[in-house]
mmCIF file of C-alpha atoms in Angstrom:
data_model
loop_
_atom_site.group_PDB
_atom_site.id
_atom_site.type_symbol
_atom_site.label_atom_id
_atom_site.label_comp_id
_atom_site.label_asym_id
_atom_site.label_seq_id
_atom_site.Cartn_x
_atom_site.Cartn_y
_atom_site.Cartn_z
ATOM 1 C CA MET A 1 0.000 0.000 0.000
ATOM 2 C CA ARG A 2 2.774 2.414 0.978
ATOM 3 C CA LYS A 3 4.573 1.468 -2.237
ATOM 4 C CA TYR A 4 1.556 2.440 -4.381
ATOM 5 C CA ALA A 5 1.111 5.712 -2.532
ATOM 6 C CA SER A 6 4.742 6.727 -3.033
ATOM 7 C CA ILE A 7 4.615 5.764 -6.697
ATOM 8 C CA ALA A 8 1.401 7.723 -7.187
ATOM 9 C CA ILE A 9 2.975 10.751 -5.519
ATOM 10 C CA LEU A 10 6.053 10.423 -7.733
ATOM 11 C CA ALA A 11 3.919 10.175 -10.873
ATOM 12 C CA LEU A 12 1.801 13.115 -9.780
ATOM 13 C CA ALA A 13 4.901 15.228 -9.140
ATOM 14 C CA ALA A 14 6.165 14.418 -12.630
ATOM 15 C CA VAL A 15 2.822 15.353 -14.142
ATOM 16 C CA LEU A 16 2.710 18.604 -12.171
ATOM 17 C CA ALA A 17 6.186 19.531 -13.327
ATOM 18 C CA LEU A 18 5.268 18.844 -16.921
ATOM 19 C CA SER A 19 1.935 20.661 -16.711
ATOM 20 C CA ALA A 20 3.684 23.790 -15.441
ATOM 21 C CA CYS A 21 5.387 24.229 -18.796
ATOM 22 C CA SER A 22 4.036 26.863 -21.153
ATOM 23 C CA LYS A 23 1.584 25.922 -23.874
ATOM 24 C CA LYS A 24 3.127 24.234 -26.873
ATOM 25 C CA GLY A 25 2.897 25.504 -30.392
ATOM 26 C CA GLU A 26 1.330 23.389 -33.092
ATOM 27 C CA SER A 27 4.666 22.033 -34.307
ATOM 28 C CA GLN A 28 5.674 21.184 -30.738
ATOM 29 C CA GLN A 29 2.385 19.300 -30.281
ATOM 30 C CA GLN A 30 3.163 17.225 -33.347
ATOM 31 C CA THR A 31 6.605 16.468 -31.903
ATOM 32 C CA ALA A 32 4.996 15.502 -28.595
ATOM 33 C CA GLN A 33 2.610 13.144 -30.385
ATOM 34 C CA ALA A 34 5.568 11.507 -32.130
ATOM 35 C CA THR A 35 7.267 11.171 -28.744
ATOM 36 C CA VAL A 36 4.187 9.449 -27.298
ATOM 37 C CA GLN A 37 4.577 6.769 -29.931
ATOM 38 C CA LYS A 38 8.190 6.224 -28.833
ATOM 39 C CA ILE A 39 7.303 5.655 -25.169
ATOM 40 C CA THR A 40 7.798 1.989 -24.408
ATOM 41 C CA LYS A 41 5.154 0.156 -22.427
ATOM 42 C CA PRO A 42 6.663 -1.797 -19.501
ATOM 43 C CA THR A 43 6.680 -5.550 -19.950
ATOM 44 C CA SER A 44 6.237 -6.528 -16.299
ATOM 45 C CA PRO A 45 2.795 -5.847 -14.823
ATOM 46 C CA THR A 46 4.335 -5.798 -11.337
ATOM 47 C CA ASP A 47 6.916 -3.077 -12.050
ATOM 48 C CA THR A 48 4.851 -0.240 -10.576
ATOM 49 C CA ALA A 49 7.674 2.303 -10.860
ATOM 50 C CA ALA A 50 8.004 1.693 -14.608
ATOM 51 C CA TRP A 51 4.225 1.793 -15.056
ATOM 52 C CA SER A 52 3.948 5.057 -13.133
ATOM 53 C CA LYS A 53 6.653 6.610 -15.298
ATOM 54 C CA TYR A 54 5.071 5.294 -18.502
ATOM 55 C CA LEU A 55 1.550 6.468 -17.609
ATOM 56 C CA GLY A 56 2.906 9.837 -16.434
ATOM 57 C CA GLN A 57 4.648 10.327 -19.786
ATOM 58 C CA VAL A 58 1.552 9.388 -21.745
ATOM 59 C CA LEU A 59 -0.630 11.636 -19.596
ATOM 60 C CA SER A 60 1.717 14.593 -19.982
ATOM 61 C CA HIS A 61 1.109 14.560 -23.744
ATOM 62 C CA HIS A 62 -2.691 14.559 -23.421
ATOM 63 C CA LEU A 63 -3.484 17.523 -21.169
ATOM 64 C CA GLN A 64 -5.040 19.652 -23.929
ATOM 65 C CA GLY A 65 -8.209 21.393 -22.812
ATOM 66 C CA MET A 66 -7.521 20.970 -19.114
ATOM 67 C CA THR A 67 -7.850 24.280 -17.267
ATOM 68 C CA ALA A 68 -7.409 22.984 -13.711
ATOM 69 C CA ASN A 69 -4.072 23.205 -11.895
ATOM 70 C CA ARG A 70 -3.361 19.484 -12.158
ATOM 71 C CA PRO A 71 -4.878 16.267 -13.497
ATOM 72 C CA TYR A 72 -6.163 13.466 -11.301
ATOM 73 C CA PRO A 73 -4.333 10.288 -12.372
ATOM 74 C CA TYR A 74 -5.462 6.855 -11.222
ATOM 75 C CA MET A 75 -3.040 3.971 -11.747
ATOM 76 C CA VAL A 76 -5.047 0.778 -11.433
ATOM 77 C CA PRO A 77 -2.938 -2.166 -10.218
ATOM 78 C CA ALA A 78 -3.112 -5.461 -12.083
ATOM 79 C CA GLY A 79 -3.174 -8.974 -10.773
ATOM 80 C CA ALA A 80 -5.321 -11.429 -8.893
ATOM 81 C CA SER A 81 -3.473 -11.137 -5.572
ATOM 82 C CA THR A 82 -5.470 -10.052 -2.546
ATOM 83 C CA THR A 83 -3.283 -6.936 -2.339
ATOM 84 C CA ALA A 84 -4.090 -5.886 -5.918
ATOM 85 C CA GLN A 85 -7.780 -6.705 -5.497
ATOM 86 C CA GLY A 86 -7.902 -4.702 -2.277
ATOM 87 C CA GLU A 87 -6.201 -1.723 -3.906
ATOM 88 C CA ARG A 88 -8.626 -1.830 -6.849
ATOM 89 C CA SER A 89 -11.558 -2.037 -4.451
ATOM 90 C CA ARG A 90 -10.344 1.035 -2.538
ATOM 91 C CA GLN A 91 -9.768 2.910 -5.801
ATOM 92 C CA LEU A 92 -13.241 1.969 -7.014
ATOM 93 C CA THR A 93 -14.757 3.356 -3.815
ATOM 94 C CA ASN A 94 -12.711 6.542 -4.204
ATOM 95 C CA VAL A 95 -13.479 7.067 -7.895
ATOM 96 C CA THR A 96 -17.176 6.264 -7.440
ATOM 97 C CA GLY A 97 -17.342 8.902 -4.709
ATOM 98 C CA VAL A 98 -15.651 11.444 -6.961
ATOM 99 C CA VAL A 99 -18.035 10.667 -9.831
ATOM 100 C CA LEU A 100 -21.105 10.876 -7.572
ATOM 101 C CA ARG A 101 -20.013 14.184 -6.001
ATOM 102 C CA GLY A 102 -19.132 15.640 -9.369
ATOM 103 C CA VAL A 103 -15.973 17.250 -10.642
ATOM 104 C CA THR A 104 -15.403 20.888 -11.483
ATOM 105 C CA PRO A 105 -15.311 21.552 -15.239
ATOM 106 C CA GLY A 106 -11.782 21.869 -16.612
ATOM 107 C CA ASN A 107 -10.457 18.949 -14.594
ATOM 108 C CA LEU A 108 -8.973 15.815 -16.132
ATOM 109 C CA LEU A 109 -9.399 12.322 -14.690
ATOM 110 C CA ALA A 110 -6.891 9.851 -16.147
ATOM 111 C CA PHE A 111 -7.094 6.085 -15.780
ATOM 112 C CA GLY A 112 -4.439 3.552 -16.717
ATOM 113 C CA GLY A 113 -2.568 0.522 -15.477
ATOM 114 C CA PRO A 114 -0.837 -2.698 -16.504
ATOM 115 C CA SER A 115 -4.157 -4.444 -17.169
ATOM 116 C CA SER A 116 -6.422 -2.591 -19.561
ATOM 117 C CA LYS A 117 -9.274 -4.920 -18.603
ATOM 118 C CA ASP A 118 -8.927 -4.189 -14.864
ATOM 119 C CA THR A 119 -8.704 -0.460 -15.560
ATOM 120 C CA ALA A 120 -11.737 -0.570 -17.851
ATOM 121 C CA ASP A 121 -13.711 -2.592 -15.275
ATOM 122 C CA LEU A 122 -12.963 0.053 -12.636
ATOM 123 C CA VAL A 123 -14.015 2.969 -14.862
ATOM 124 C CA VAL A 124 -17.192 1.221 -16.030
ATOM 125 C CA SER A 125 -18.187 0.362 -12.448
ATOM 126 C CA ALA A 126 -17.434 3.849 -11.132
ATOM 127 C CA PHE A 127 -19.424 5.616 -13.856
ATOM 128 C CA LYS A 128 -22.530 3.388 -13.558
ATOM 129 C CA GLN A 129 -24.029 5.713 -10.956
ATOM 130 C CA ALA A 130 -23.060 9.016 -12.573
ATOM 131 C CA ALA A 131 -25.975 11.362 -13.060
ATOM 132 C CA PRO A 132 -26.596 12.281 -16.697
ATOM 133 C CA GLY A 133 -24.619 15.408 -17.616
ATOM 134 C CA SER A 134 -23.030 15.649 -14.151
ATOM 135 C CA LEU A 135 -19.453 15.806 -15.485
ATOM 136 C CA LYS A 136 -19.949 18.237 -18.340
ATOM 137 C CA GLY A 137 -16.677 20.063 -19.030
ATOM 138 C CA VAL A 138 -14.572 17.334 -17.382
ATOM 139 C CA ILE A 139 -12.094 15.315 -19.435
ATOM 140 C CA VAL A 140 -11.819 11.560 -18.838
ATOM 141 C CA LEU A 141 -8.702 9.949 -20.313
ATOM 142 C CA PHE A 142 -8.544 6.166 -20.614
ATOM 143 C CA ILE A 143 -5.113 4.699 -21.355
ATOM 144 C CA GLY A 144 -5.684 1.111 -22.401
ATOM 145 C CA ASP A 145 -6.278 -1.374 -25.178
ATOM 146 C CA ALA A 146 -8.580 -0.747 -28.129
ATOM 147 C CA ALA A 147 -10.616 -3.800 -27.127
ATOM 148 C CA ASP A 148 -11.762 -1.977 -23.960
ATOM 149 C CA ASN A 149 -12.292 1.452 -25.525
ATOM 150 C CA ALA A 150 -15.928 1.099 -26.600
ATOM 151 C CA ARG A 151 -17.259 -0.126 -23.266
ATOM 152 C CA VAL A 152 -15.400 2.559 -21.302
ATOM 153 C CA GLU A 153 -16.631 5.250 -23.672
ATOM 154 C CA ALA A 154 -20.206 3.944 -23.360
ATOM 155 C CA ALA A 155 -19.955 4.091 -19.556
ATOM 156 C CA VAL A 156 -18.491 7.629 -19.480
ATOM 157 C CA LYS A 157 -20.643 9.216 -22.209
ATOM 158 C CA PRO A 158 -23.901 9.639 -20.208
ATOM 159 C CA SER A 159 -22.019 11.691 -17.589
ATOM 160 C CA GLY A 160 -21.392 14.403 -20.189
ATOM 161 C CA ALA A 161 -17.602 14.209 -19.749
ATOM 162 C CA THR A 162 -15.321 14.612 -22.754
ATOM 163 C CA TYR A 163 -13.909 11.152 -23.346
ATOM 164 C CA ARG A 164 -10.410 10.523 -24.691
ATOM 165 C CA PHE A 165 -8.715 7.245 -25.437
ATOM 166 C CA VAL A 166 -4.991 6.543 -25.747
ATOM 167 C CA GLN A 167 -3.821 3.166 -27.053
ATOM 168 C CA MET A 168 -1.220 1.484 -24.817
#
């Protein structure tokens, strides 16, 4: 648990540092998109440090339209261990609460992790109870596999949030 918290803090600090940079010009955005393609996805689902770095890099290239001070990244752990299941359960409770309370427009909620299926399951479950139009002006970024894109988009769409998908 402590390990995930420190990794999340590290990833958040990296995202904050990157989001503090000035806005990029159009040519710089194209360069950033090319860089996103060069980011290598970690091979080990248990290497949380590598996954945090990878997801932080991907997130940093997809902050367009966000007007809040910082994004809200959620790294969803993979695996069938009781530790991973417990962490996902706590994250689901947290994210569901956030979705039910609502989020101020201009904020960005980002979801990713070693298992696209586990991440998609969490997002779909959390957004089941969202009131229609309750997240208008909020950006939801799903970093996962194309196979999970449609069901996550279908779950997020009724909330009114702007949905974005990034292929892992």
